[in-house]
mmCIF file of C-alpha atoms and ligand atoms in Angstrom:
data_model
loop_
_atom_site.group_PDB
_atom_site.id
_atom_site.type_symbol
_atom_site.label_atom_id
_atom_site.label_comp_id
_atom_site.label_asym_id
_atom_site.label_seq_id
_atom_site.Cartn_x
_atom_site.Cartn_y
_atom_site.Cartn_z
ATOM 1 C CA UNK A 1 29.228 7.393 15.479
ATOM 2 C CA UNK A 2 26.416 8.323 13.006
ATOM 3 C CA UNK A 3 23.240 9.901 14.343
ATOM 4 C CA UNK A 4 20.545 7.325 15.232
ATOM 5 C CA UNK A 5 17.020 6.768 15.661
ATOM 6 C CA UNK A 6 15.760 6.495 19.096
ATOM 7 C CA UNK A 7 14.899 2.542 18.806
ATOM 8 C CA UNK A 8 13.243 2.339 22.252
ATOM 9 C CA UNK A 9 10.867 5.466 21.365
ATOM 10 C CA UNK A 10 9.814 3.872 18.304
ATOM 11 C CA UNK A 11 9.209 -0.081 19.846
ATOM 12 C CA UNK A 12 6.958 1.805 22.166
ATOM 13 C CA UNK A 13 4.920 3.732 19.473
ATOM 14 C CA UNK A 14 5.010 0.179 17.440
ATOM 15 C CA UNK A 15 3.476 -1.572 20.420
ATOM 16 C CA UNK A 16 0.973 0.903 21.019
ATOM 17 C CA UNK A 17 -0.152 1.143 17.478
ATOM 18 C CA UNK A 18 -0.028 -2.743 17.148
ATOM 19 C CA UNK A 19 -2.814 -2.748 19.972
ATOM 20 C CA UNK A 20 -5.392 -0.186 17.707
ATOM 21 C CA UNK A 21 -7.536 -2.875 15.958
ATOM 22 C CA UNK A 22 -5.561 -6.111 17.305
ATOM 23 C CA UNK A 23 -7.189 -9.285 16.275
ATOM 24 C CA UNK A 24 -7.306 -12.531 18.452
ATOM 25 C CA UNK A 25 -4.475 -14.074 16.617
ATOM 26 C CA UNK A 26 -2.296 -10.858 17.153
ATOM 27 C CA UNK A 27 -2.733 -9.395 13.930
ATOM 28 C CA UNK A 28 -4.818 -6.188 13.439
ATOM 29 C CA UNK A 29 -8.026 -4.960 11.777
ATOM 30 C CA UNK A 30 -7.649 -1.215 10.491
ATOM 31 C CA UNK A 31 -9.685 -1.841 7.316
ATOM 32 C CA UNK A 32 -9.578 1.912 5.822
ATOM 33 C CA UNK A 33 -11.687 4.186 7.964
ATOM 34 C CA UNK A 34 -13.112 1.872 10.163
ATOM 35 C CA UNK A 35 -13.329 2.501 13.859
ATOM 36 C CA UNK A 36 -9.738 1.184 14.905
ATOM 37 C CA UNK A 37 -8.497 2.987 11.636
ATOM 38 C CA UNK A 38 -9.952 6.148 12.852
ATOM 39 C CA UNK A 39 -8.742 5.432 16.018
ATOM 40 C CA UNK A 40 -4.813 4.682 15.024
ATOM 41 C CA UNK A 41 -5.156 8.385 12.926
ATOM 42 C CA UNK A 42 -6.296 10.256 16.321
ATOM 43 C CA UNK A 43 -3.340 8.351 18.029
ATOM 44 C CA UNK A 44 -1.153 9.409 15.405
ATOM 45 C CA UNK A 45 -1.640 12.702 15.830
ATOM 46 C CA UNK A 46 -1.363 12.882 19.495
ATOM 47 C CA UNK A 47 1.758 11.408 19.292
ATOM 48 C CA UNK A 48 2.969 14.053 16.633
ATOM 49 C CA UNK A 49 1.621 16.478 19.556
ATOM 50 C CA UNK A 50 3.201 15.042 22.372
ATOM 51 C CA UNK A 51 6.687 15.413 20.430
ATOM 52 C CA UNK A 52 5.751 19.154 19.821
ATOM 53 C CA UNK A 53 5.429 18.497 16.191
ATOM 54 C CA UNK A 54 3.031 20.509 14.037
ATOM 55 C CA UNK A 55 -0.103 18.270 12.471
ATOM 56 C CA UNK A 56 -2.265 18.535 9.804
ATOM 57 C CA UNK A 57 -5.148 16.785 7.971
ATOM 58 C CA UNK A 58 -5.853 17.385 4.280
ATOM 59 C CA UNK A 59 -9.250 17.090 2.440
ATOM 60 C CA UNK A 60 -8.419 13.500 1.475
ATOM 61 C CA UNK A 61 -8.104 12.583 5.596
ATOM 62 C CA UNK A 62 -4.160 12.157 5.154
ATOM 63 C CA UNK A 63 -2.869 12.891 8.619
ATOM 64 C CA UNK A 64 0.635 14.322 8.712
ATOM 65 C CA UNK A 65 3.344 15.459 11.000
ATOM 66 C CA UNK A 66 5.500 18.432 10.238
ATOM 67 C CA UNK A 67 8.880 19.587 11.209
ATOM 68 C CA UNK A 68 8.727 23.248 9.609
ATOM 69 C CA UNK A 69 12.061 24.502 8.064
ATOM 70 C CA UNK A 70 12.802 28.239 9.315
ATOM 71 C CA UNK A 71 12.136 29.282 5.919
ATOM 72 C CA UNK A 72 8.516 29.653 5.387
ATOM 73 C CA UNK A 73 8.877 29.295 1.553
ATOM 74 C CA UNK A 74 10.882 25.562 2.069
ATOM 75 C CA UNK A 75 9.699 22.856 -0.066
ATOM 76 C CA UNK A 76 8.858 19.882 1.895
ATOM 77 C CA UNK A 77 10.472 16.456 1.964
ATOM 78 C CA UNK A 78 7.612 13.484 2.085
ATOM 79 C CA UNK A 79 8.268 10.688 4.332
ATOM 80 C CA UNK A 80 5.402 8.292 4.820
ATOM 81 C CA UNK A 81 3.120 5.122 4.432
ATOM 82 C CA UNK A 82 -0.420 4.191 5.580
ATOM 83 C CA UNK A 83 -1.851 3.216 9.031
ATOM 84 C CA UNK A 84 -4.922 0.858 7.173
ATOM 85 C CA UNK A 85 -4.199 -2.648 6.817
ATOM 86 C CA UNK A 86 -6.096 -5.271 4.904
ATOM 87 C CA UNK A 87 -8.976 -7.114 6.761
ATOM 88 C CA UNK A 88 -7.240 -9.346 9.207
ATOM 89 C CA UNK A 89 -3.868 -8.148 8.267
ATOM 90 C CA UNK A 90 -0.229 -7.679 9.975
ATOM 91 C CA UNK A 91 1.183 -5.077 12.511
ATOM 92 C CA UNK A 92 4.014 -4.325 10.062
ATOM 93 C CA UNK A 93 2.224 -3.340 6.592
ATOM 94 C CA UNK A 94 2.505 0.397 6.114
ATOM 95 C CA UNK A 95 2.451 0.957 10.307
ATOM 96 C CA UNK A 96 6.422 0.430 10.230
ATOM 97 C CA UNK A 97 6.764 3.538 7.486
ATOM 98 C CA UNK A 98 4.576 5.718 9.571
ATOM 99 C CA UNK A 99 6.032 5.285 12.786
ATOM 100 C CA UNK A 100 9.729 5.418 11.252
ATOM 101 C CA UNK A 101 9.008 8.554 9.492
ATOM 102 C CA UNK A 102 7.762 10.060 12.938
ATOM 103 C CA UNK A 103 10.580 9.074 14.509
ATOM 104 C CA UNK A 104 12.832 10.584 11.825
ATOM 105 C CA UNK A 105 10.999 14.160 12.653
ATOM 106 C CA UNK A 106 11.690 13.591 16.346
ATOM 107 C CA UNK A 107 15.173 12.528 16.081
ATOM 108 C CA UNK A 108 16.156 15.706 13.569
ATOM 109 C CA UNK A 109 14.447 17.954 15.780
ATOM 110 C CA UNK A 110 15.912 16.240 18.930
ATOM 111 C CA UNK A 111 19.406 16.859 17.211
ATOM 112 C CA UNK A 112 18.614 20.464 16.663
ATOM 113 C CA UNK A 113 19.437 19.911 12.918
ATOM 114 C CA UNK A 114 18.242 22.974 10.888
ATOM 115 C CA UNK A 115 17.484 21.697 6.927
ATOM 116 C CA UNK A 116 16.715 23.800 4.140
ATOM 117 C CA UNK A 117 13.378 21.457 3.815
ATOM 118 C CA UNK A 118 10.217 21.161 5.932
ATOM 119 C CA UNK A 119 10.081 17.167 6.698
ATOM 120 C CA UNK A 120 6.500 15.726 6.628
ATOM 121 C CA UNK A 121 5.669 12.260 8.272
ATOM 122 C CA UNK A 122 2.331 11.647 6.142
ATOM 123 C CA UNK A 123 0.096 8.360 6.677
ATOM 124 C CA UNK A 124 -2.157 8.025 3.471
ATOM 125 C CA UNK A 125 -5.772 7.371 3.266
ATOM 126 C CA UNK A 126 -6.904 4.081 2.378
ATOM 127 C CA UNK A 127 -3.579 2.593 0.619
ATOM 128 C CA UNK A 128 -4.875 -0.652 0.874
ATOM 129 C CA UNK A 129 -7.942 -0.683 -1.516
ATOM 130 C CA UNK A 130 -10.513 -1.730 0.618
ATOM 131 C CA UNK A 131 -12.508 1.572 -0.388
ATOM 132 C CA UNK A 132 -10.521 2.628 -3.734
ATOM 133 C CA UNK A 133 -6.752 1.708 -3.413
ATOM 134 C CA UNK A 134 -4.176 4.833 -3.009
ATOM 135 C CA UNK A 135 -6.697 7.199 -2.596
ATOM 136 C CA UNK A 136 -4.947 9.694 -0.370
ATOM 137 C CA UNK A 137 -1.578 9.355 -2.319
ATOM 138 C CA UNK A 138 -3.542 9.719 -5.999
ATOM 139 C CA UNK A 139 -5.323 12.920 -4.218
ATOM 140 C CA UNK A 140 -2.060 14.235 -3.327
ATOM 141 C CA UNK A 141 -0.679 13.700 -6.893
ATOM 142 C CA UNK A 142 -3.497 14.939 -8.503
ATOM 143 C CA UNK A 143 -4.497 11.752 -10.142
ATOM 144 C CA UNK A 144 -7.873 10.954 -10.949
ATOM 145 C CA UNK A 145 -9.646 9.117 -8.344
ATOM 146 C CA UNK A 146 -12.001 6.139 -9.341
ATOM 147 C CA UNK A 147 -15.039 6.824 -6.904
ATOM 148 C CA UNK A 148 -18.224 5.750 -9.289
ATOM 149 C CA UNK A 149 -17.129 1.815 -8.865
ATOM 150 C CA UNK A 150 -14.625 1.770 -6.581
ATOM 151 C CA UNK A 151 -13.058 -1.365 -5.728
ATOM 152 C CA UNK A 152 -15.042 -2.182 -2.133
ATOM 153 C CA UNK A 153 -17.988 -1.006 -3.636
ATOM 154 C CA UNK A 154 -19.977 2.070 -3.827
ATOM 155 C CA UNK A 155 -21.713 1.881 -0.504
ATOM 156 C CA UNK A 156 -18.964 0.864 1.386
ATOM 157 C CA UNK A 157 -17.234 4.050 0.352
ATOM 158 C CA UNK A 158 -19.960 6.339 0.827
ATOM 159 C CA UNK A 159 -20.309 5.254 4.698
ATOM 160 C CA UNK A 160 -16.513 5.348 5.089
ATOM 161 C CA UNK A 161 -16.308 8.943 3.884
ATOM 162 C CA UNK A 162 -19.210 10.159 6.004
ATOM 163 C CA UNK A 163 -17.820 8.248 9.098
ATOM 164 C CA UNK A 164 -14.681 10.183 8.765
ATOM 165 C CA UNK A 165 -16.192 13.502 8.135
ATOM 166 C CA UNK A 166 -14.371 13.512 4.410
ATOM 167 C CA UNK A 167 -16.377 15.109 1.514
ATOM 168 C CA UNK A 168 -16.066 13.233 -1.787
ATOM 169 C CA UNK A 169 -16.395 16.121 -3.935
ATOM 170 C CA UNK A 170 -13.398 17.781 -1.977
ATOM 171 C CA UNK A 171 -10.930 14.798 -1.904
ATOM 172 C CA UNK A 172 -9.164 16.397 -4.804
ATOM 173 C CA UNK A 173 -8.237 19.354 -3.044
ATOM 174 C CA UNK A 174 -5.510 17.473 -1.264
ATOM 175 C CA UNK A 175 -3.652 17.678 -4.462
ATOM 176 C CA UNK A 176 0.003 19.471 -3.628
ATOM 177 C CA UNK A 177 1.660 21.628 -5.859
ATOM 178 C CA UNK A 178 4.582 19.566 -7.195
ATOM 179 C CA UNK A 179 7.028 22.531 -7.457
ATOM 180 C CA UNK A 180 6.942 22.581 -3.430
ATOM 181 C CA UNK A 181 7.960 18.737 -3.138
ATOM 182 C CA UNK A 182 11.551 17.818 -2.433
ATOM 183 C CA UNK A 183 11.036 13.939 -2.720
ATOM 184 C CA UNK A 184 9.054 11.253 -1.514
ATOM 185 C CA UNK A 185 10.558 8.280 0.593
ATOM 186 C CA UNK A 186 8.754 5.317 2.052
ATOM 187 C CA UNK A 187 9.793 2.331 4.527
ATOM 188 C CA UNK A 188 8.207 -0.772 4.045
ATOM 189 C CA UNK A 189 8.449 -4.418 4.635
ATOM 190 C CA UNK A 190 9.529 -6.319 1.586
ATOM 191 C CA UNK A 191 6.163 -8.779 2.133
ATOM 192 C CA UNK A 192 8.141 -11.420 -0.077
ATOM 193 C CA UNK A 193 11.015 -13.917 0.744
ATOM 194 C CA UNK A 194 13.752 -12.427 -1.480
ATOM 195 C CA UNK A 195 15.832 -10.571 1.115
ATOM 196 C CA UNK A 196 15.761 -12.889 3.756
ATOM 197 C CA UNK A 197 16.661 -15.861 1.308
ATOM 198 C CA UNK A 198 19.655 -13.464 0.136
ATOM 199 C CA UNK A 199 20.500 -12.647 3.885
ATOM 200 C CA UNK A 200 20.317 -8.964 2.711
ATOM 201 C CA UNK A 201 19.136 -6.369 5.544
ATOM 202 C CA UNK A 202 17.703 -3.552 3.152
ATOM 203 C CA UNK A 203 16.224 -3.722 -0.346
ATOM 204 C CA UNK A 204 16.387 -0.706 -2.456
ATOM 205 C CA UNK A 205 13.129 -0.859 -4.574
ATOM 206 C CA UNK A 206 13.958 -0.329 -8.252
ATOM 207 C CA UNK A 207 10.323 -0.262 -9.664
ATOM 208 C CA UNK A 208 6.566 -0.875 -8.476
ATOM 209 C CA UNK A 209 4.531 -3.602 -10.467
ATOM 210 C CA UNK A 210 1.853 -2.282 -12.201
ATOM 211 C CA UNK A 211 -1.747 -4.174 -11.386
ATOM 212 C CA UNK A 212 -5.277 -4.271 -13.048
ATOM 213 C CA UNK A 213 -8.578 -5.523 -11.334
ATOM 214 C CA UNK A 214 -11.690 -6.517 -12.583
ATOM 215 C CA UNK A 215 -15.323 -7.836 -11.667
ATOM 216 C CA UNK A 216 -16.051 -10.730 -13.803
ATOM 217 C CA UNK A 217 -19.873 -12.042 -13.637
ATOM 218 C CA UNK A 218 -21.154 -15.227 -15.053
ATOM 219 C CA UNK A 219 -24.820 -15.786 -15.589
ATOM 220 C CA UNK A 220 -26.204 -18.745 -15.500
ATOM 221 C CA UNK A 221 -29.669 -20.035 -14.401
ATOM 222 C CA UNK A 222 -30.643 -20.417 -10.929
ATOM 223 C CA UNK A 223 -32.461 -23.981 -10.380
ATOM 224 C CA UNK A 224 -33.598 -26.810 -7.879
ATOM 225 C CA UNK A 225 -30.701 -28.502 -7.162
ATOM 226 C CA UNK A 226 -32.028 -32.159 -6.516
ATOM 227 C CA UNK A 227 -34.384 -32.328 -9.667
ATOM 228 C CA UNK A 228 -32.741 -30.513 -12.242
ATOM 229 C CA UNK A 229 -30.658 -32.988 -14.207
ATOM 230 C CA UNK A 230 -26.687 -32.476 -14.719
ATOM 231 C CA UNK A 231 -27.061 -32.094 -18.124
ATOM 232 C CA UNK A 232 -29.967 -29.552 -17.840
ATOM 233 C CA UNK A 233 -28.176 -27.227 -15.780
ATOM 234 C CA UNK A 234 -26.512 -23.436 -16.232
ATOM 235 C CA UNK A 235 -24.452 -23.357 -13.633
ATOM 236 C CA UNK A 236 -22.885 -20.002 -13.089
ATOM 237 C CA UNK A 237 -20.489 -21.522 -10.261
ATOM 238 C CA UNK A 238 -19.097 -24.149 -12.251
ATOM 239 C CA UNK A 239 -18.264 -21.269 -14.941
ATOM 240 C CA UNK A 240 -16.830 -19.249 -12.604
ATOM 241 C CA UNK A 241 -14.536 -22.170 -11.243
ATOM 242 C CA UNK A 242 -13.590 -22.795 -14.590
ATOM 243 C CA UNK A 243 -12.578 -19.354 -15.017
ATOM 244 C CA UNK A 244 -10.412 -19.658 -11.658
ATOM 245 C CA UNK A 245 -8.533 -22.635 -13.141
ATOM 246 C CA UNK A 246 -7.938 -20.971 -16.443
ATOM 247 C CA UNK A 247 -6.421 -17.974 -14.965
ATOM 248 C CA UNK A 248 -4.126 -19.601 -12.782
ATOM 249 C CA UNK A 249 -2.842 -22.243 -15.676
ATOM 250 C CA UNK A 250 -2.253 -19.218 -18.136
ATOM 251 C CA UNK A 251 -0.284 -17.602 -15.675
ATOM 252 C CA UNK A 252 1.703 -20.257 -14.447
ATOM 253 C CA UNK A 253 2.301 -21.914 -17.967
ATOM 254 C CA UNK A 254 2.421 -18.682 -20.263
ATOM 255 C CA UNK A 255 3.206 -15.448 -17.868
ATOM 256 C CA UNK A 256 6.132 -16.573 -15.664
ATOM 257 C CA UNK A 257 6.902 -12.961 -14.386
ATOM 258 C CA UNK A 258 3.309 -12.408 -13.785
ATOM 259 C CA UNK A 259 0.743 -13.346 -11.006
ATOM 260 C CA UNK A 260 -3.052 -13.440 -10.967
ATOM 261 C CA UNK A 261 -5.331 -13.805 -8.249
ATOM 262 C CA UNK A 262 -8.776 -14.211 -7.927
ATOM 263 C CA UNK A 263 -9.450 -13.236 -4.157
ATOM 264 C CA UNK A 264 -12.983 -13.086 -3.724
ATOM 265 C CA UNK A 265 -15.793 -15.166 -5.521
ATOM 266 C CA UNK A 266 -19.414 -14.902 -4.458
ATOM 267 C CA UNK A 267 -22.254 -16.886 -5.545
ATOM 268 C CA UNK A 268 -26.158 -16.050 -5.968
ATOM 269 C CA UNK A 269 -28.602 -16.734 -4.553
ATOM 270 C CA UNK A 270 -25.898 -19.017 -2.407
ATOM 271 C CA UNK A 271 -27.556 -21.780 -1.257
ATOM 272 C CA UNK A 272 -26.917 -25.421 -0.902
ATOM 273 C CA UNK A 273 -30.111 -26.503 -2.534
ATOM 274 C CA UNK A 274 -29.670 -23.748 -5.513
ATOM 275 C CA UNK A 275 -27.681 -23.957 -8.695
ATOM 276 C CA UNK A 276 -26.033 -20.682 -9.054
ATOM 277 C CA UNK A 277 -27.638 -18.383 -11.362
ATOM 278 C CA UNK A 278 -24.880 -15.784 -10.882
ATOM 279 C CA UNK A 279 -21.299 -15.864 -9.683
ATOM 280 C CA UNK A 280 -19.050 -12.765 -9.362
ATOM 281 C CA UNK A 281 -15.499 -12.961 -9.304
ATOM 282 C CA UNK A 282 -12.780 -10.320 -8.165
ATOM 283 C CA UNK A 283 -9.898 -10.685 -10.482
ATOM 284 C CA UNK A 284 -6.046 -9.038 -10.483
ATOM 285 C CA UNK A 285 -2.947 -9.321 -12.020
ATOM 286 C CA UNK A 286 0.243 -7.831 -12.075
ATOM 287 C CA UNK A 287 3.502 -7.559 -13.971
ATOM 288 C CA UNK A 288 6.333 -5.404 -14.297
ATOM 289 C CA UNK A 289 5.300 -3.849 -17.515
ATOM 290 C CA UNK A 290 2.493 -2.451 -19.562
ATOM 291 C CA UNK A 291 3.083 -4.605 -22.952
ATOM 292 C CA UNK A 292 2.827 -7.792 -20.579
ATOM 293 C CA UNK A 293 -0.058 -6.560 -18.822
ATOM 294 C CA UNK A 294 -1.783 -6.237 -22.134
ATOM 295 C CA UNK A 295 -0.990 -9.568 -23.464
ATOM 296 C CA UNK A 296 -2.097 -11.221 -20.413
ATOM 297 C CA UNK A 297 -5.411 -9.197 -19.963
ATOM 298 C CA UNK A 298 -6.269 -10.157 -23.575
ATOM 299 C CA UNK A 299 -5.283 -13.644 -22.937
ATOM 300 C CA UNK A 300 -7.477 -14.155 -19.521
ATOM 301 C CA UNK A 301 -10.546 -13.024 -21.495
ATOM 302 C CA UNK A 302 -10.227 -14.741 -24.511
ATOM 303 C CA UNK A 303 -13.538 -16.487 -25.217
ATOM 304 C CA UNK A 304 -14.637 -16.082 -22.053
ATOM 305 C CA UNK A 305 -18.539 -15.560 -21.880
ATOM 306 C CA UNK A 306 -18.772 -13.104 -18.792
ATOM 307 C CA UNK A 307 -19.618 -9.368 -18.227
ATOM 308 C CA UNK A 308 -16.013 -7.868 -17.730
ATOM 309 C CA UNK A 309 -16.096 -4.710 -15.336
ATOM 310 C CA UNK A 310 -12.983 -3.022 -14.981
ATOM 311 C CA UNK A 311 -12.068 -1.935 -11.414
ATOM 312 C CA UNK A 312 -8.699 -0.324 -11.104
ATOM 313 C CA UNK A 313 -5.776 0.156 -12.648
ATOM 314 C CA UNK A 314 -2.228 0.890 -11.255
ATOM 315 C CA UNK A 315 0.535 1.683 -14.002
ATOM 316 C CA UNK A 316 4.309 0.061 -13.512
ATOM 317 C CA UNK A 317 6.278 2.447 -11.685
ATOM 318 C CA UNK A 318 10.036 2.829 -12.102
ATOM 319 C CA UNK A 319 11.277 4.528 -8.770
ATOM 320 C CA UNK A 320 13.799 7.737 -8.813
ATOM 321 C CA UNK A 321 17.459 7.371 -9.454
ATOM 322 C CA UNK A 322 18.692 9.877 -7.044
ATOM 323 C CA UNK A 323 16.603 8.260 -4.200
ATOM 324 C CA UNK A 324 17.824 4.932 -5.043
ATOM 325 C CA UNK A 325 21.074 6.613 -4.538
ATOM 326 C CA UNK A 326 20.669 8.304 -1.546
ATOM 327 C CA UNK A 327 19.118 4.843 0.355
ATOM 328 C CA UNK A 328 22.245 2.896 -0.934
ATOM 329 C CA UNK A 329 24.611 5.463 -0.054
ATOM 330 C CA UNK A 330 22.791 5.507 3.569
ATOM 331 C CA UNK A 331 22.910 1.828 3.714
ATOM 332 C CA UNK A 332 26.597 2.190 3.214
ATOM 333 C CA UNK A 333 27.195 4.821 5.962
ATOM 334 C CA UNK A 334 25.451 2.727 8.046
ATOM 335 C CA UNK A 335 27.418 -0.616 7.252
ATOM 336 C CA UNK A 336 24.319 -2.592 6.503
ATOM 337 C CA UNK A 337 23.894 -4.842 3.303
ATOM 338 C CA UNK A 338 21.522 -3.894 0.618
ATOM 339 C CA UNK A 339 20.565 -4.985 -2.971
ATOM 340 C CA UNK A 340 18.130 -3.799 -5.409
ATOM 341 C CA UNK A 341 14.791 -5.307 -6.201
ATOM 342 C CA UNK A 342 11.418 -4.842 -7.567
ATOM 343 C CA UNK A 343 8.217 -4.366 -5.382
ATOM 344 C CA UNK A 344 5.215 -7.141 -6.357
ATOM 345 C CA UNK A 345 3.179 -4.948 -3.994
ATOM 346 C CA UNK A 346 1.277 -1.898 -4.476
ATOM 347 C CA UNK A 347 2.139 1.364 -2.710
ATOM 348 C CA UNK A 348 1.636 5.044 -2.253
ATOM 349 C CA UNK A 349 5.133 5.813 -3.507
ATOM 350 C CA UNK A 350 3.990 5.103 -7.222
ATOM 351 C CA UNK A 351 1.472 7.680 -7.243
ATOM 352 C CA UNK A 352 3.852 10.309 -5.930
ATOM 353 C CA UNK A 353 6.262 9.139 -8.606
ATOM 354 C CA UNK A 354 3.954 11.033 -10.775
ATOM 355 C CA UNK A 355 4.803 14.269 -9.534
ATOM 356 C CA UNK A 356 8.133 14.296 -7.733
ATOM 357 C CA UNK A 357 11.197 12.065 -7.020
ATOM 358 C CA UNK A 358 10.039 8.745 -5.250
ATOM 359 C CA UNK A 359 11.821 6.360 -4.041
ATOM 360 C CA UNK A 360 11.362 2.988 -0.867
ATOM 361 C CA UNK A 361 13.532 0.837 0.888
ATOM 362 C CA UNK A 362 12.389 -2.597 2.403
ATOM 363 C CA UNK A 363 13.366 -4.649 5.245
ATOM 364 C CA UNK A 364 13.152 -8.523 5.484
ATOM 365 C CA UNK A 365 9.673 -10.125 6.046
ATOM 366 C CA UNK A 366 10.076 -13.265 8.166
ATOM 367 C CA UNK A 367 9.208 -16.465 5.866
ATOM 368 C CA UNK A 368 7.885 -13.510 3.244
ATOM 369 C CA UNK A 369 4.738 -13.566 4.793
ATOM 370 C CA UNK A 370 2.286 -10.966 4.455
ATOM 371 C CA UNK A 371 -1.618 -9.570 4.750
ATOM 372 C CA UNK A 372 -1.634 -12.082 7.406
ATOM 373 C CA UNK A 373 -1.651 -11.648 10.997
ATOM 374 C CA UNK A 374 1.609 -13.794 11.167
ATOM 375 C CA UNK A 375 3.500 -10.898 9.479
ATOM 376 C CA UNK A 376 6.736 -10.578 11.341
ATOM 377 C CA UNK A 377 9.964 -8.702 10.716
ATOM 378 C CA UNK A 378 12.838 -8.904 13.257
ATOM 379 C CA UNK A 379 13.101 -5.393 15.587
ATOM 380 C CA UNK A 380 16.694 -4.849 14.235
ATOM 381 C CA UNK A 381 15.737 -4.947 11.051
ATOM 382 C CA UNK A 382 12.790 -2.697 11.585
ATOM 383 C CA UNK A 383 15.661 -0.230 13.406
ATOM 384 C CA UNK A 384 17.806 -0.550 10.910
ATOM 385 C CA UNK A 385 15.067 0.572 8.285
ATOM 386 C CA UNK A 386 14.314 3.132 10.392
ATOM 387 C CA UNK A 387 18.025 4.640 10.547
ATOM 388 C CA UNK A 388 18.468 4.026 6.681
ATOM 389 C CA UNK A 389 15.300 5.984 6.318
ATOM 390 C CA UNK A 390 16.817 9.192 8.494
ATOM 391 C CA UNK A 391 20.136 9.143 6.819
ATOM 392 C CA UNK A 392 18.400 8.925 3.121
ATOM 393 C CA UNK A 393 15.983 11.769 4.211
ATOM 394 C CA UNK A 394 19.212 14.137 5.239
ATOM 395 C CA UNK A 395 20.710 13.088 2.185
ATOM 396 C CA UNK A 396 17.967 14.231 0.405
ATOM 397 C CA UNK A 397 17.226 17.220 1.903
ATOM 398 C CA UNK A 398 20.546 18.554 1.514
ATOM 399 C CA UNK A 399 21.047 18.227 -2.102
HETATM 400 C C1 LIG B 401 -1.264 -3.182 -1.295
HETATM 401 O O1 LIG B 401 -0.430 -3.833 -0.613
HETATM 402 C C2 LIG B 401 -1.273 -4.361 -2.563
HETATM 403 O O2 LIG B 401 -0.337 -4.180 -3.448
HETATM 404 O O3 LIG B 401 -2.659 -4.568 -2.913
HETATM 405 MN MN1 LIG B 402 1.715 -1.410 2.604
HETATM 406 MN MN1 LIG B 403 -0.601 -4.037 1.997
#
């Protein structure tokens, strides 16, 4: 019988975490560094401490549990994900990966296995981008942080860092020496319908999509909604609406492998009886390769009369072949079916891929639903994922 994680211990952690920041419809609201998120992070360290593991918090606020190798100079195998959520998100996104990582450490410790690496279960700060996006993992990888014009706005970021006791000027101190990293491995829910549709238990992720986001501002002229004739208006809201439709049509008709989303739209002054003078559009688009992203970007903005401000840019990222082999091998050893697939969601693994061997495994998402309180993965699939994480980590630690 292969070594297994303790499914009951993992379940009890999962349920306790899901109660922190719970929303009325059974999802969670743990936007990065809000009160519920900070509480979840304290709880995570308490659980690690209760298990007799060492704990650490770095300059970017990343929270870790550590199982040290005997050799003080041994490199580190990172296992992790994130405890923050999107506003009104689900219970599995990020949370499963962090808890499974913690469970792997406890399992290895209980089995008194002596590994030639330090195992670290890490909860990265602000994966979801309510503040910056991939903030903690970018800091660990020593990648540049977009702090001047962050996705959530400058004021929100400053307030959140203060609430968490983090210093903006020191965030980059979280950078790790790449020579001290063995690999990074992350378990996550798929967040799409492919594994479930194929009836496959484990996804071995080959690459993570690239994404670019922009603030697009249309300027019109605020005017009286009752007295301004229709042909005498400069309606910023109408211009924005036409742009939203244009984005959708271009992607559907010309870029079948890409996706584009307007996830927020705000009109100013924003009243029933005022023609909008300004419209702010939050645009994001994703594709698997740089060339498609470049062409799509040029096409979306072609002839558009608006102020366009870049906000974030995540490069398309292939994941490491050794890590993929370790995941597939672990699934085989456990008798689980697997297939390769790409990720349309962003993940901390894409930041780590810049500095170490980085890989991910997915478990099926019921109906492909995610970023929604209805997000669900069967408990058996969660346990399977955690066991594959364990055995893939063991294989990587010995290589
Ligand atoms: C994170 O979940 C993202 O892909 O936006
Ligand atoms: Mn996630
Ligand atoms: Mn997410």
